[in-house]
Structures are given as C-alpha cells and as structure tokens.
Amino acid sequence: MQDSYSPFITTPAASQEDKIVDAAFRELLNCYVESNHRKKVEIIEKAFRFARQAHKGARRRSGEPYILHPIAVARIVVEELGLGSTSICAALLHDVVEDTDYTHEDILTAFGPKIAAIVEGVTKISGGIFGDKASAQAENFRKLLLSMSTDIRVILVKMADRLHNMRTLGSMRPEKQYKIAGETLYVYAPLAHRLGLSKIKYELEDLAFKYEHPQKYKEIIEKVNETEEHRKAIVEEFVKPVRKMLDEAGFKYEIKARVKSAYSIYKKMETKKIPFEEIYDVYAVRVIFENEDEALEKIKCWQIYTFFTEGHRIHPERLRDWISIPKANGYRALHLTAMGPEGKWIEVQIRSKKMDEIAELGYAAHWKYKTGVQEDETELDSWMNTIKDILAHPEPNAMDFLDTIKLNLFSSEIYVFTPKGDLLTLPSGATVLDMAFAIHSQLGLQCMAGKISHKLVPLSHKLQSGDQVEIITSQSRTPSPEWLDFCYTAKAKTRLRTYLRKARNVDILTLEELDKIGNPSRTPEEKRSLVRKILRNPFSSKKKAGESKNNSPIDRKKVFMLFPDDKEPNYHIESCCSPLPGDDVLGFVNEDEEVVVHKVDCPIAMRLKSAYGSRLVVTQWAGNSSNFMSTVAIDGIDRLGILEEIVDMVSSKFSINIRSMNISTSREVFHCDMSFNVDRAETVNQLCENLLHIKGVKFAKRTS
C-alpha cells in the first residue's frame, strides 16, 4: 500500500458511494482542523487509507460501506470527546485487526506503538463485553478493565464505538437490539458516568430506553415536547432577574435551559411510582461563566449563587457543593434548587467554562488542561487503583465479578474523615464496614463497630458525608456470611467473599436488587433463594423427571408469539418479575427450547440478557388470560368504610378475583398490598386510576 496518493477518490469514475465516503472523511478532517490539537493531518489521512483498503467491499447490516462506521467513530472521538490524532487514528483502525486479514504487527509497523496499543486494547473487547457464556463475559470485562488501566484512551475509543452502534441500532434485528441495549445499560452507561462522560451517558441511556421500551419512550418524549414552550417561558421568567445582576457585575456568561433525559424521567416515575406531571426537577438551568483567573473560580460560583438567593426561595436540602470537594469522576459545580414561577422547583448548576467541559467530557477533557502537576487526574488514578485492586483479587463467579465492578460505577459519592482528618471518598450507601476495608483489608476483617461523634454505631451503619469515623477492632473478631449484607463497596465485598470462601468453603450470594424483585410480601431469604436458583441455571428445564426433550428449535430471528392459554401456555413465566400481557417483555430460550419470559427491565433479566445474548428471542403477546397474578400497593387517609369501597371497586366494578390482602394502619394513614388474578397490564392500570377516585386514596400503583 502506497502512502503518496490522496486519501480521496476524485476520478470521474468514482462511484456515488466513494463520494459519500470521501465527504464523510472531509467532515472528520474539518472537525480535527478546527480543534485545538496540533495538526497532524498526514497520519490521519494515512490511517484512513489503511482502513479504507482493509474494509474494501465490506458492508454494515444497514447496507452502507463499512468504512463509514470507523469514520463516524473517529468523528465522535474528536468532536464529542475532544481527543487528538492518536485517538482519531485508533478509531479509524479499531476494527481492522478484528475484521480483516491485517494483524497487530501490521498496525505496529505502519503507525507505531501508541496507536497499535490502543487498537489492540479495543480489539480485545471488540466482540462486546458480553459473550454467550458468563465466563467469557467476565473475561472480556477483565480485558476491558486491564486495557483501560493501561491507557484510558482505550475505553474512550470503545465508548465512541458503542455510541455510534447505539445511534445506528435500528438496522439490527430485534433480538440483537435487546442484547446490545441491555449491555449498554448494564456496563457502558455506568462506565461513562464513572469517567465523567455525562453527555454520552445520558444519550446511551436514552437510546437503550428507546429500544427496550419504545412506547414509554415515545410517551415521555411527547410530553416533554408538549410542555417545551411553557417550560421555556417559566425558565426565562425565572432567570430574568439573575441575568440583570450578572450583566451589572460584568460577567461573561451563558445560561442554558435543559430538560431531564427521557430515561431519567422514566426511572424516577418508576422508582417513586408517580406520573410525569409530578416530577418537579424536569426543569433545570445551567449558568456557565468565563473565567481567566482560577483563583477566583470558586468565589465567582458563590457570587452567582447569591444572585439566585436574592430573588428566589432556595430549597434548604438541595445545595450541593461540588467545587470544594469534586466528585470522584472529576465533576465540579455548585448546585442549588430554587422556587420558580407556578411553584415549580428548578435545579440550577453553576459552572465555569472549564468546569462545564470537564462535566461534559470527563477525563477526556483533561487532555486539554494537562499541566506539569496533572492534578486533574488524581481522582482518576485513585479509581484506577481500585480497579487494579479488584482485578488482583478476582471473583471466581462471573456474575459476582460483574456485580462487584458495576457496584462502584454508578454510585454517587460521600466524603468521610478518619480520626486524624484524612479524607476518604466512598460510594453513597457505604457502611462502617466499607470504610474499614477501604483503609486496610485486615482492619475490615477485624472490625467490630464504629464511633461517630463519640457514639458507637454497628458495622451496618450507613455513613453520611462529613462523618468522622473511628474504626473499633478486635483481633479475636471472625467475619461471618451475614457481613456481606453490611457491605456496599466493591473492595469490601471482594475481600470478604475471598476470606469466607477460604475459611468456610461456602458459596456466597448477595444482590442489591432484592428489594426490587417479585412480590413485596416475599421475605429477603425467599427472594435470595429465587435469585440464586435462576442465576445458577437460568435456562433449566421446567419439565418433570422422565419427560423427553423433543421440542423443535425456536427460530430466534423471528418474533415468538406468546399464547397465554389457561391450560398450557407455550412459555414459562419467572416469578421474579411477574409480567402481564401488555408489558414490555423478552424471552430466553432454555436447554429444552422452551421460552422463559421476563419483563425487559427486570433486575435479573438485565443481568441475563447481557450474559446470554444468543439465547434471546423477541416476544409478542398474542392473547389474554385471566390467570395472571398481580399486586397493587394502595396508600391513603384512613376512614370508616374505605376498605369496603376498595373491595367493591375491585370485585364488583372490575370483576377481579382478590387472592390476598394485607392492610396496616398508622394513626390516620393506611397501607394495603392486594394480590389478585387479572388478564393484562392495562386492566391493572385502569384499576389504579379508578382507585384514586375513592375519597381518601392518595396512591395506587402496581408493584408486581
């Protein structure tokens, strides 16, 4: 291959596709030339020629020339991540070794060790983090983390690759969409969060949400669009007095109004069991100011804060000072929530321009602000050391390993102090035991209790930001399996599991999703047993002993129709999530070629669809049945006769067979969990809407 000719095909005989490819590469070069990096156009053109030749004749599933994909990834790398020529070249070449006859040595010879190393790191995980088997899944994940700990640009290029794949996911078959979307939500979005790539994190989440819950995504987007003009008017009225003060103080600034992402809105609606209209922080305002003197950066943030306090009521519990102590992913900003017009709470984020770039691009933006001291990278180094520490003590169980890593990806942070005043950053939810293990493994194994403000607290005590904690130990202390329920951090769980396996030779399982699984009336141990059974053999046969395995293979490329016949349905339902006709569901094909049905966002399904992508089948309900079990939670103000009205509504007006009721009261307030047989999800939704019309009922929501 010669390096002297132009990267563009400009001859009259050039095909329309060649012209499209040339135009895409020109746009990439324009983005690079307009960036603030040193201009190394020649090496980028060389990488493009190499990749174009290597992928010659290859096409994506959409039918377009394959080379358009690496060009698009490279453009994300420069335009959205702000990286330079080395990363751009690696992006252009990232699929060459995996998909063509070229080798790592070819890349090394042509482009040198830096580019070759990044390409090799991305190639190792190019099949996706998750394979068809959990062991392969964990191994690929280890490769990802090892590569990432060597050169952070590996994961940044891989993140750009995943983002473009998600943007073009519509060309994939439905079962592949579920696999890739599930994988994205399970690991890539949390990784983007941990690296501070907030813009990419939100887009990955929204795209995954769009393919997993298309109808719910559409409904939320429509509601957001419907309220856009009204929202703009409210925000403009809210910031008008602040603009005046900013102008008078001589600030050069920009005020952006933003709306919460569709996925964030959906998660809050699901978690709090509230409608779209009741989410108060859909509104948000970002003030970004220019600042030439870093010594004044913090002072200016607090000055702008006072501008909001002068004209608005401030929510006393919603102040977040991320400028004094940045988040572990490098995020710095000052957050407050103020009362706006019409009684709407509006979140305000105050940032300098530098803070904003790091908030959007995370550690990718640090390349722009590198100094000799490189202070911006200290938190990243700390997190990388945590990853290396976990890799040095790997979990033998693949799912446990993935959970342990993921645990520290998506947690917000708290800040606690040792008796000597040393600062420790821990994930929100961390306990005294987590802090002991964070200081030293032996301290964790011998921990008895903690002391906060001269008061003894147990191992399980959850820490709050600002706590100064003394760890109380005993050399005769022996850890027990119950301690796992007191651990929240990856390091504590890993160390404790390792000790317990060596000391007791027992199989340990803990899952943070227990509170989200199945009927709320189940005890934690019943849920734990259910999860253990499903995860150990997720596709086990439901047949009785002695029955033959003679089912015909299921075509996983076609939609599998679910017939909920009362006598013998053509599928199995797992009780972890109790799906109903009308729910967004997917199927897993077991060893007997039978379909096991889960809700799309069931916590167990989230794990399984990531680990067993080849077992997925897209499903669609093809009928109704009155034999499905569902549970509704009802809260309200207690009064004489309210229970009778609730029962009458369910039994008489909806003709629903109630199977169980559990009622408790506390002074004037009552809570009721009601289980019944029902035909489909829509019936439950209609029932909940009608229950809210009963005087005194304030909340009615399906819980399983």
XYZ file of C-alpha atoms in Angstrom:
704
model
C 0.000 0.000 0.000
C 1.458 3.379 -1.045
C 1.271 6.455 1.167
C 1.837 9.051 -1.534
C -1.593 9.169 -3.131
C -4.556 11.280 -1.994
C -6.972 9.726 0.501
C -9.847 10.877 -1.674
C -11.139 9.208 -4.835
C -11.616 12.146 -7.175
C -11.679 10.474 -10.588
C -14.768 10.902 -12.796
C -15.387 7.176 -12.466
C -15.696 7.376 -8.688
C -18.950 5.795 -7.565
C -21.618 7.576 -5.580
C -20.605 5.511 -2.530
C -16.974 6.624 -2.920
C -18.125 10.237 -2.955
C -20.182 9.662 0.220
C -17.140 8.137 1.938
C -14.895 10.992 0.778
C -17.393 13.563 2.053
C -17.615 11.837 5.458
C -13.831 11.830 5.807
C -13.607 15.513 4.776
C -16.079 16.357 7.554
C -13.895 14.417 10.005
C -10.787 16.323 8.905
C -12.617 19.638 9.192
C -13.607 18.798 12.789
C -9.971 17.951 13.574
C -8.527 21.061 11.922
C -10.982 23.253 13.850
C -9.990 21.646 17.164
C -7.216 22.931 19.420
C -4.906 19.965 18.837
C -1.637 20.030 16.952
C -2.427 19.474 13.302
C -1.221 16.009 12.270
C -3.396 15.614 9.198
C -0.916 13.325 7.394
C -1.081 10.486 9.933
C -4.900 10.683 9.992
C -5.055 10.500 6.183
C -2.687 7.516 6.291
C -4.913 5.733 8.835
C -7.968 6.424 6.675
C -6.305 4.987 3.558
C -5.212 1.919 5.518
C -8.694 1.327 6.956
C -10.433 2.018 3.636
C -8.299 -0.567 1.873
C -8.700 -3.088 4.700
C -12.522 -2.802 4.763
C -12.868 -2.629 0.971
C -16.078 -4.380 -0.119
C -17.327 -4.872 3.463
C -20.749 -3.551 4.443
C -22.664 -2.896 7.623
C -26.014 -4.558 8.247
C -27.676 -1.352 7.038
C -26.071 -1.913 3.628
C -23.747 1.089 3.725
C -19.964 0.752 3.194
C -18.331 -0.435 6.425
C -15.669 2.285 6.376
C -18.369 4.839 7.261
C -18.543 3.311 10.748
C -14.876 3.908 11.753
C -15.088 7.396 10.206
C -18.136 8.127 12.374
C -16.384 6.739 15.473
C -13.340 8.908 14.753
C -15.569 11.957 14.406
C -17.139 11.268 17.822
C -13.622 10.929 19.223
C -12.563 14.388 18.051
C -15.852 16.306 18.026
C -17.565 14.952 21.152
C -14.633 13.695 23.228
C -12.104 16.338 22.200
C -9.243 13.864 21.640
C -6.339 14.206 19.213
C -4.677 12.472 16.277
C -3.544 9.327 18.136
C -7.103 8.537 19.243
C -8.534 9.508 15.839
C -6.179 7.087 14.080
C -7.006 4.338 16.579
C -10.715 4.944 15.961
C -10.246 4.697 12.179
C -8.322 1.438 12.631
C -10.250 -0.074 15.558
C -11.940 -2.869 13.552
C -9.092 -3.658 11.142
C -7.429 -6.432 13.164
C -10.768 -7.939 14.229
C -12.498 -7.954 10.841
C -9.741 -8.158 8.192
C -6.546 -10.074 7.382
C -4.304 -7.381 8.857
C -2.539 -8.148 12.159
C -1.435 -6.207 15.212
C 2.103 -6.301 13.821
C 0.900 -4.585 10.625
C -0.604 -1.742 12.672
C 2.547 -1.523 14.814
C 4.822 -1.311 11.761
C 2.695 1.286 9.982
C 1.643 3.517 12.895
C 3.922 2.885 15.869
C 3.376 1.571 19.405
C 0.915 4.137 20.796
C -1.738 3.757 18.107
C -1.147 -0.001 17.898
C -1.596 -0.403 21.661
C -4.942 1.413 21.661
C -6.165 -0.572 18.647
C -5.119 -3.807 20.365
C -6.940 -2.800 23.554
C -10.149 -2.032 21.662
C -9.777 -5.222 19.580
C -9.669 -7.383 22.717
C -13.136 -6.189 23.634
C -14.474 -5.732 20.098
C -16.852 -8.664 20.381
C -18.697 -6.758 23.057
C -18.113 -7.006 26.762
C -20.532 -9.870 26.981
C -20.219 -13.160 25.181
C -22.647 -16.067 25.075
C -21.291 -17.558 28.286
C -20.868 -15.858 31.624
C -17.237 -16.984 31.875
C -16.432 -15.378 28.527
C -18.351 -12.322 29.646
C -16.247 -11.892 32.753
C -13.015 -12.498 30.855
C -13.894 -9.866 28.251
C -14.738 -7.456 31.033
C -11.362 -8.100 32.681
C -9.653 -7.391 29.346
C -11.551 -4.132 29.103
C -10.521 -3.036 32.584
C -6.889 -4.085 32.133
C -6.663 -2.210 28.831
C -8.362 0.791 30.364
C -5.958 0.874 33.314
C -3.023 0.940 30.859
C -4.327 3.745 28.620
C -7.648 5.461 29.324
C -7.982 6.240 25.600
C -8.839 2.573 25.006
C -12.175 2.922 26.786
C -12.784 6.372 25.289
C -12.445 4.985 21.739
C -14.578 1.994 22.737
C -17.176 4.366 24.177
C -17.305 6.248 20.864
C -17.675 2.912 19.051
C -20.568 1.915 21.312
C -22.252 5.317 20.934
C -22.245 5.064 17.139
C -23.517 1.478 17.289
C -26.381 2.633 19.513
C -27.172 5.527 17.163
C -27.471 3.050 14.295
C -29.119 0.236 16.249
C -32.285 0.450 14.148
C -30.663 -1.607 11.388
C -30.126 -4.598 13.706
C -32.533 -7.491 14.274
C -34.814 -7.028 17.314
C -33.133 -9.704 19.454
C -29.740 -8.064 18.777
C -31.209 -4.710 19.745
C -32.225 -6.135 23.132
C -28.780 -7.647 23.692
C -26.848 -4.513 22.765
C -29.235 -2.189 24.617
C -29.047 -4.378 27.721
C -25.259 -4.476 27.561
C -25.189 -0.699 27.188
C -27.353 -0.069 30.247
C -25.543 -2.694 32.314
C -21.969 -1.530 31.805
C -21.310 1.179 29.211
C -23.620 3.852 30.685
C -22.220 3.283 34.219
C -18.682 3.409 32.807
C -19.480 6.674 31.031
C -20.828 8.020 34.318
C -17.730 6.968 36.246
C -15.467 8.596 33.652
C -17.493 11.814 33.805
C -18.850 11.478 30.257
C -22.256 12.809 31.268
C -23.439 13.775 27.793
C -22.575 10.341 26.393
C -24.020 8.584 29.448
C -27.403 10.289 29.006
C -27.508 9.554 25.276
C -26.593 5.886 25.780
C -29.317 5.532 28.411
C -31.941 7.225 26.243
C -31.077 5.130 23.185
C -31.196 1.897 25.197
C -34.510 3.001 26.722
C -35.867 3.771 23.244
C -35.268 0.196 22.061
C -36.254 -1.566 25.281
C -39.445 0.426 25.946
C -40.393 2.090 22.634
C -43.932 3.041 23.677
C -42.926 4.501 27.048
C -40.053 6.370 25.394
C -42.445 7.844 22.835
C -44.936 8.905 25.525
C -42.292 10.692 27.605
C -40.763 12.453 24.588
C -44.230 13.615 23.515
C -44.952 15.015 26.990
C -41.574 16.757 27.084
C -42.230 18.301 23.655
C -45.790 19.301 24.580
C -44.528 21.278 27.575
C -41.491 22.809 25.822
C -42.858 26.293 25.109
C -44.411 26.607 28.549
C -41.196 25.343 30.124
C -39.101 27.907 28.229
C -41.378 30.705 29.409
C -41.106 29.597 33.041
C -37.317 29.320 32.857
C -36.925 32.706 31.175
C -39.065 34.375 33.822
C -37.004 32.580 36.473
C -33.593 33.746 35.202
C -34.590 37.286 34.178
C -33.566 38.989 37.459
C -30.374 36.909 37.605
C -29.383 37.985 34.076
C -29.663 41.622 35.189
C -27.330 41.036 38.164
C -24.842 39.055 36.063
C -24.706 41.856 33.490
C -24.253 44.538 36.147
C -21.422 42.512 37.746
C -19.627 42.299 34.387
C -19.851 38.525 33.911
C -19.349 36.968 30.505
C -21.733 34.058 30.689
C -24.210 31.740 29.022
C -27.464 30.440 30.523
C -28.744 27.127 29.202
C -32.109 25.595 29.950
C -32.153 21.836 29.886
C -34.690 19.099 30.460
C -34.101 15.860 32.309
C -33.332 12.933 29.970
C -36.168 10.601 28.971
C -34.546 7.665 30.760
C -34.011 9.699 33.953
C -37.663 10.764 33.894
C -38.765 7.150 33.360
C -36.581 5.857 36.215
C -37.926 8.498 38.590
C -41.521 7.716 37.558
C -40.892 4.011 38.185
C -38.956 4.425 41.420
C -41.311 6.920 43.040
C -44.438 5.487 41.362
C -45.527 8.942 40.192
C -46.805 10.353 36.871
C -44.790 12.654 34.602
C -46.607 15.725 35.906
C -45.350 15.174 39.476
C -41.625 15.146 38.671
C -40.508 18.514 39.986
C -36.926 18.570 38.661
C -37.756 18.199 34.964
C -36.745 21.875 34.838
C -33.046 22.742 35.066
C -30.853 25.757 34.361
C -27.108 25.846 33.811
C -25.067 29.046 34.230
C -21.645 28.844 32.520
C -19.277 31.762 33.034
C -15.916 32.605 31.519
C -13.040 32.793 33.968
C -9.405 33.693 33.334
C -8.180 33.639 36.942
C -8.517 30.171 38.511
C -8.025 31.657 41.972
C -11.361 33.473 41.532
C -13.288 30.493 40.132
C -14.814 29.343 43.428
C -15.574 32.915 44.552
C -17.439 33.631 41.311
C -19.543 30.480 41.721
C -20.699 31.598 45.169
C -21.279 35.136 43.912
C -23.660 33.822 41.251
C -25.289 31.692 43.948
C -26.154 34.880 45.864
C -27.816 36.305 42.741
C -30.314 33.431 42.848
C -30.878 33.724 46.609
C -31.808 37.408 46.335
C -34.827 36.814 44.133
C -35.880 33.222 44.853
C -36.623 30.864 47.710
C -33.889 28.214 47.959
C -34.580 24.577 48.805
C -32.612 24.096 52.049
C -31.754 20.433 51.448
C -30.734 20.652 47.794
C -27.464 22.603 47.977
C -24.573 20.575 46.509
C -21.045 21.968 46.749
C -19.016 20.001 44.196
C -16.413 22.764 43.845
C -14.850 22.375 47.296
C -14.786 18.568 47.052
C -15.195 17.373 43.434
C -16.913 14.097 42.592
C -14.634 11.104 42.072
C -15.087 11.405 38.297
C -13.721 14.952 38.334
C -17.083 16.740 38.227
C -17.049 20.245 39.736
C -20.029 22.584 40.020
C -22.254 24.347 42.519
C -25.848 23.066 42.578
C -28.900 24.666 44.134
C -32.651 24.259 43.734
C -34.854 27.352 43.786
C -38.575 28.005 43.606
C -39.625 29.252 40.186
C -42.900 30.518 38.723
C -46.073 28.470 39.327
C -44.461 26.790 42.334
C -42.033 24.803 40.149
C -38.710 23.795 41.711
C -35.859 24.476 39.279
C -32.385 22.996 39.655
C -29.505 25.395 38.946
C -25.975 24.298 38.078
C -23.257 26.969 38.302
C -20.023 26.201 36.418
C -17.024 27.905 34.895
C -16.337 27.099 31.247
C -13.579 24.697 32.288
C -15.870 23.005 34.793
C -18.503 22.618 32.078
C -16.126 20.982 29.606
C -14.945 18.503 32.234
C -18.574 17.852 33.235
C -19.476 17.033 29.633
C -16.317 15.177 28.612
C -14.998 13.932 31.953
C -11.410 12.764 31.889
C -11.285 13.160 28.119
C -11.282 16.923 28.694
C -8.225 16.680 30.920
C -6.015 16.263 27.871
C -6.849 19.873 27.053
C -5.974 21.110 30.532
C -2.897 18.968 31.239
C -0.227 20.694 33.309
C 3.051 19.549 34.718
C 1.391 18.702 38.042
C -1.580 16.941 36.393
C -3.783 17.468 39.447
C -6.929 16.800 37.445
C -6.003 13.141 37.089
C -5.523 12.279 40.765
C -9.111 11.073 41.270
C -8.919 9.015 38.077
C -5.692 7.444 39.285
C -7.385 6.612 42.586
C -10.277 4.901 40.826
C -7.906 3.035 38.509
C -6.054 1.738 41.566
C -9.368 0.432 42.913
C -9.974 -1.387 39.620
C -6.465 -2.893 39.678
C -7.003 -3.964 43.272
C -10.220 -5.796 42.354
C -8.545 -7.441 39.359
C -5.805 -8.688 41.680
C -8.452 -10.493 43.754
C -10.877 -11.757 41.076
C -14.249 -13.282 41.846
C -14.474 -16.925 40.715
C -18.176 -16.477 39.965
C -18.593 -14.453 36.761
C -21.850 -12.770 37.745
C -20.459 -11.840 41.168
C -17.413 -10.331 39.454
C -19.555 -8.207 37.143
C -21.779 -7.074 40.002
C -18.775 -6.219 42.166
C -17.280 -3.996 39.462
C -20.600 -2.440 38.492
C -21.333 -1.628 42.117
C -18.758 1.175 42.131
C -19.598 2.532 38.680
C -22.952 4.169 39.213
C -22.846 5.291 42.847
C -22.788 8.904 43.900
C -20.099 9.770 46.425
C -19.915 10.692 50.083
C -16.905 12.123 51.904
C -15.881 10.865 55.354
C -12.909 11.534 57.620
C -10.599 9.410 59.762
C -9.891 10.485 63.374
C -6.711 12.191 62.092
C -8.664 14.176 59.498
C -7.741 12.197 56.363
C -10.442 12.371 53.689
C -11.932 9.209 52.139
C -14.290 9.126 49.152
C -16.848 6.297 49.316
C -19.969 5.496 47.301
C -23.249 6.712 48.759
C -24.666 3.850 50.818
C -21.288 2.802 52.240
C -21.196 1.497 55.802
C -18.737 1.447 58.691
C -17.524 -1.932 57.428
C -16.902 -0.489 53.945
C -14.778 2.280 55.444
C -12.751 -0.241 57.457
C -11.958 -2.239 54.296
C -11.194 0.984 52.388
C -8.483 1.809 54.918
C -6.994 -1.713 55.057
C -8.248 -5.257 54.422
C -7.117 -6.508 57.839
C -8.940 -3.621 59.506
C -12.116 -4.735 57.733
C -11.750 -8.375 58.786
C -11.251 -7.370 62.446
C -13.842 -4.585 62.538
C -16.299 -4.679 65.454
C -18.023 -1.293 65.301
C -17.509 2.386 64.570
C -17.526 5.533 66.652
C -19.081 8.717 65.236
C -19.324 11.865 67.382
C -18.407 9.827 70.491
C -21.282 7.419 69.810
C -20.831 3.722 69.000
C -22.526 2.535 65.806
C -22.735 -1.024 64.362
C -20.912 -2.379 61.278
C -24.072 -1.923 59.231
C -24.410 1.805 59.998
C -24.649 3.828 56.764
C -22.252 6.749 56.687
C -23.151 10.323 55.811
C -20.948 12.937 54.168
C -18.918 14.729 56.815
C -18.857 11.867 59.331
C -15.584 11.484 61.230
C -15.311 7.771 61.949
C -13.106 5.764 64.266
C -12.975 2.026 63.492
C -13.139 -0.240 66.554
C -11.376 -3.611 66.050
C -10.667 -6.857 67.873
C -8.029 -9.470 66.994
C -10.443 -12.224 68.052
C -13.122 -10.977 65.625
C -14.175 -13.522 62.939
C -16.206 -12.414 59.875
C -19.462 -14.226 59.096
C -21.520 -14.519 55.859
C -24.043 -12.033 57.294
C -21.377 -9.341 56.986
C -21.938 -9.324 53.228
C -25.260 -7.608 53.856
C -23.324 -4.793 55.557
C -21.004 -4.252 52.547
C -21.690 -1.829 49.740
C -18.319 -1.190 48.109
C -16.662 -3.498 45.596
C -13.466 -3.787 47.634
C -15.263 -4.817 50.829
C -17.393 -7.428 49.070
C -14.410 -8.864 47.191
C -12.185 -9.110 50.253
C -14.933 -10.565 52.427
C -16.027 -13.146 49.858
C -12.410 -14.243 49.386
C -11.974 -14.702 53.141
C -15.252 -16.589 53.571
C -14.542 -18.955 50.693
C -11.128 -19.820 52.092
C -12.307 -20.112 55.690
C -15.650 -21.809 55.208
C -15.726 -23.060 51.625
C -19.235 -21.681 51.132
C -20.952 -20.207 48.093
C -21.842 -16.588 48.787
C -24.548 -14.592 47.023
C -25.689 -11.045 47.740
C -27.814 -8.912 45.437
C -28.720 -5.266 45.878
C -31.739 -5.837 43.602
C -33.534 -7.979 46.267
C -35.906 -5.141 47.199
C -36.919 -4.781 43.544
C -37.647 -8.459 42.830
C -41.040 -10.119 42.819
C -43.926 -9.841 45.236
C -43.237 -7.391 48.086
C -44.670 -9.903 50.571
C -41.735 -12.279 49.979
C -39.069 -12.346 52.663
C -35.488 -11.384 51.706
C -34.412 -15.013 52.083
C -37.189 -16.204 49.743
C -36.068 -13.646 47.174
C -32.433 -14.632 47.656
C -33.317 -18.277 47.064
C -35.246 -17.383 43.891
C -32.376 -15.281 42.511
C -29.803 -17.959 43.342
C -31.854 -20.602 41.532
C -32.382 -18.514 38.389
C -28.819 -17.248 38.082
C -27.192 -20.631 38.664
C -29.228 -22.228 35.900
C -31.249 -19.552 34.086
C -32.382 -21.886 31.326
C -33.127 -25.024 33.334
C -35.914 -27.294 32.126
C -39.341 -26.956 33.699
C -40.270 -30.461 32.621
C -40.944 -33.206 35.114
C -38.426 -36.003 35.514
C -38.716 -38.620 32.822
C -40.181 -36.346 30.148
C -38.294 -36.250 26.870
C -36.603 -33.201 25.390
C -38.133 -33.177 21.931
C -39.140 -29.551 21.338
C -38.345 -28.157 17.908
C -35.629 -25.471 17.807
C -37.015 -21.949 18.133
C -36.132 -19.524 15.345
C -34.577 -16.703 17.326
C -34.599 -14.352 14.349
C -38.423 -14.320 14.335
C -40.861 -12.867 16.835
C -42.101 -15.583 19.203
C -45.857 -15.246 19.789
C -46.973 -15.775 23.392
C -50.305 -17.568 23.729
C -51.481 -17.271 27.353
C -53.876 -20.211 27.181
C -55.227 -21.043 30.634
C -54.388 -24.749 30.383
C -50.995 -24.938 28.723
C -49.294 -21.710 27.595
C -46.374 -22.049 25.178
C -43.932 -20.304 27.560
C -42.890 -20.106 31.218
C -43.081 -17.015 33.453
C -40.473 -16.383 36.117
C -41.953 -15.148 39.387
C -39.121 -12.635 39.914
C -40.999 -10.003 37.910
C -44.470 -11.497 37.158
C -45.015 -9.980 33.688
C -48.530 -9.455 32.303
C -49.813 -9.263 28.711
C -49.152 -5.690 27.643
C -45.822 -5.405 29.481
C -42.589 -4.981 27.531
C -41.139 -8.487 27.782
C -38.466 -10.643 26.201
C -37.800 -14.346 26.141
C -34.830 -16.575 26.977
C -34.647 -19.950 25.311
C -33.776 -22.727 27.763
C -31.976 -26.007 27.063
C -35.255 -27.681 26.088
C -36.033 -24.947 23.531
C -38.726 -23.504 25.794
C -39.234 -19.760 26.185
C -38.869 -18.223 29.658
C -40.466 -14.752 29.877
C -39.195 -11.761 31.903
C -40.033 -8.071 31.935
C -37.448 -6.182 29.891
C -36.241 -4.196 32.898
C -36.438 -6.987 35.470
C -33.196 -6.834 37.522
C -32.468 -10.499 36.820
C -33.270 -10.099 33.127
C -30.870 -7.138 32.971
C -28.086 -9.480 34.025
C -29.127 -12.434 31.902
C -29.633 -10.574 28.646
C -26.144 -9.166 28.983
C -24.601 -12.580 29.646
C -26.598 -14.768 27.273
C -27.265 -12.667 24.185
C -27.535 -15.655 21.859
C -30.410 -17.040 23.960
C -32.637 -14.002 23.435
C -35.839 -14.138 21.447
C -38.193 -11.220 20.791
C -41.688 -11.956 22.081
C -45.171 -10.585 21.481
C -48.397 -11.265 23.351
C -50.991 -12.987 21.172
C -53.954 -13.157 23.534
C -55.252 -12.686 27.060
C -55.920 -14.852 30.086
C -57.466 -14.101 33.465
C -54.941 -16.289 35.258
C -52.082 -13.818 35.779
C -51.189 -12.776 39.326
C -50.537 -9.116 40.091
C -50.099 -6.996 43.218
C -51.132 -3.385 43.818
C -49.994 -1.114 46.660
C -52.568 1.381 47.981
C -51.922 4.253 50.408
C -54.355 6.765 51.789
C -56.088 8.542 54.682
C -57.973 6.028 56.810
C -61.726 6.465 57.331
C -64.751 4.338 58.105
C -65.864 2.315 55.069
C -62.849 2.986 52.801
C -61.816 -0.690 52.733
C -65.316 -1.716 51.706
C -65.254 0.768 48.816
C -61.851 -0.503 47.655
C -63.010 -4.136 47.689
C -66.234 -3.191 45.889
C -64.273 -1.340 43.202
C -62.016 -4.355 42.581
C -64.550 -7.172 42.896
C -67.769 -5.663 41.567
C -66.845 -2.944 39.081
C -63.786 -4.725 37.640
C -64.893 -8.320 38.332
C -61.418 -9.164 39.618
C -60.827 -12.140 41.907
C -58.911 -10.944 45.003
C -56.478 -13.602 46.261
C -54.954 -11.834 49.280
C -54.949 -8.521 51.163
C -52.505 -7.194 53.732
C -53.538 -3.966 55.492
C -51.717 -1.892 58.100
C -52.577 1.465 59.657
C -50.549 4.111 61.451
C -52.734 6.802 63.038
C -54.677 8.365 60.152
C -52.707 6.666 57.337
C -53.258 3.177 55.903
C -51.277 0.922 53.547
C -52.678 -2.055 51.648
C -50.990 -4.696 49.468
C -53.598 -6.501 47.376
C -52.941 -9.516 45.112
C -55.410 -10.730 42.520
C -55.857 -12.564 39.215
C -56.008 -10.347 36.162
C -55.911 -10.602 32.367
C -53.457 -7.878 31.276
C -51.387 -4.893 32.389
C -53.865 -2.327 31.074
C -56.579 -3.657 33.400
C -54.295 -3.085 36.400
C -53.500 0.453 35.212
C -57.212 1.241 34.796
C -57.959 -0.194 38.228
C -55.280 2.015 39.830
C -56.696 5.106 38.105
C -60.197 4.287 39.407
C -58.952 3.575 42.937
C -57.567 7.123 43.059
C -61.148 8.411 42.657
C -62.110 6.887 46.007
C -62.120 9.553 48.715
C -59.003 9.191 50.857
C -56.930 7.079 48.422
C -53.774 9.040 47.599
C -51.613 6.395 45.932
C -52.374 3.242 43.929
C -49.653 1.547 41.874
C -48.871 -1.908 40.556
C -45.897 -3.378 42.404
C -45.602 -6.753 40.633
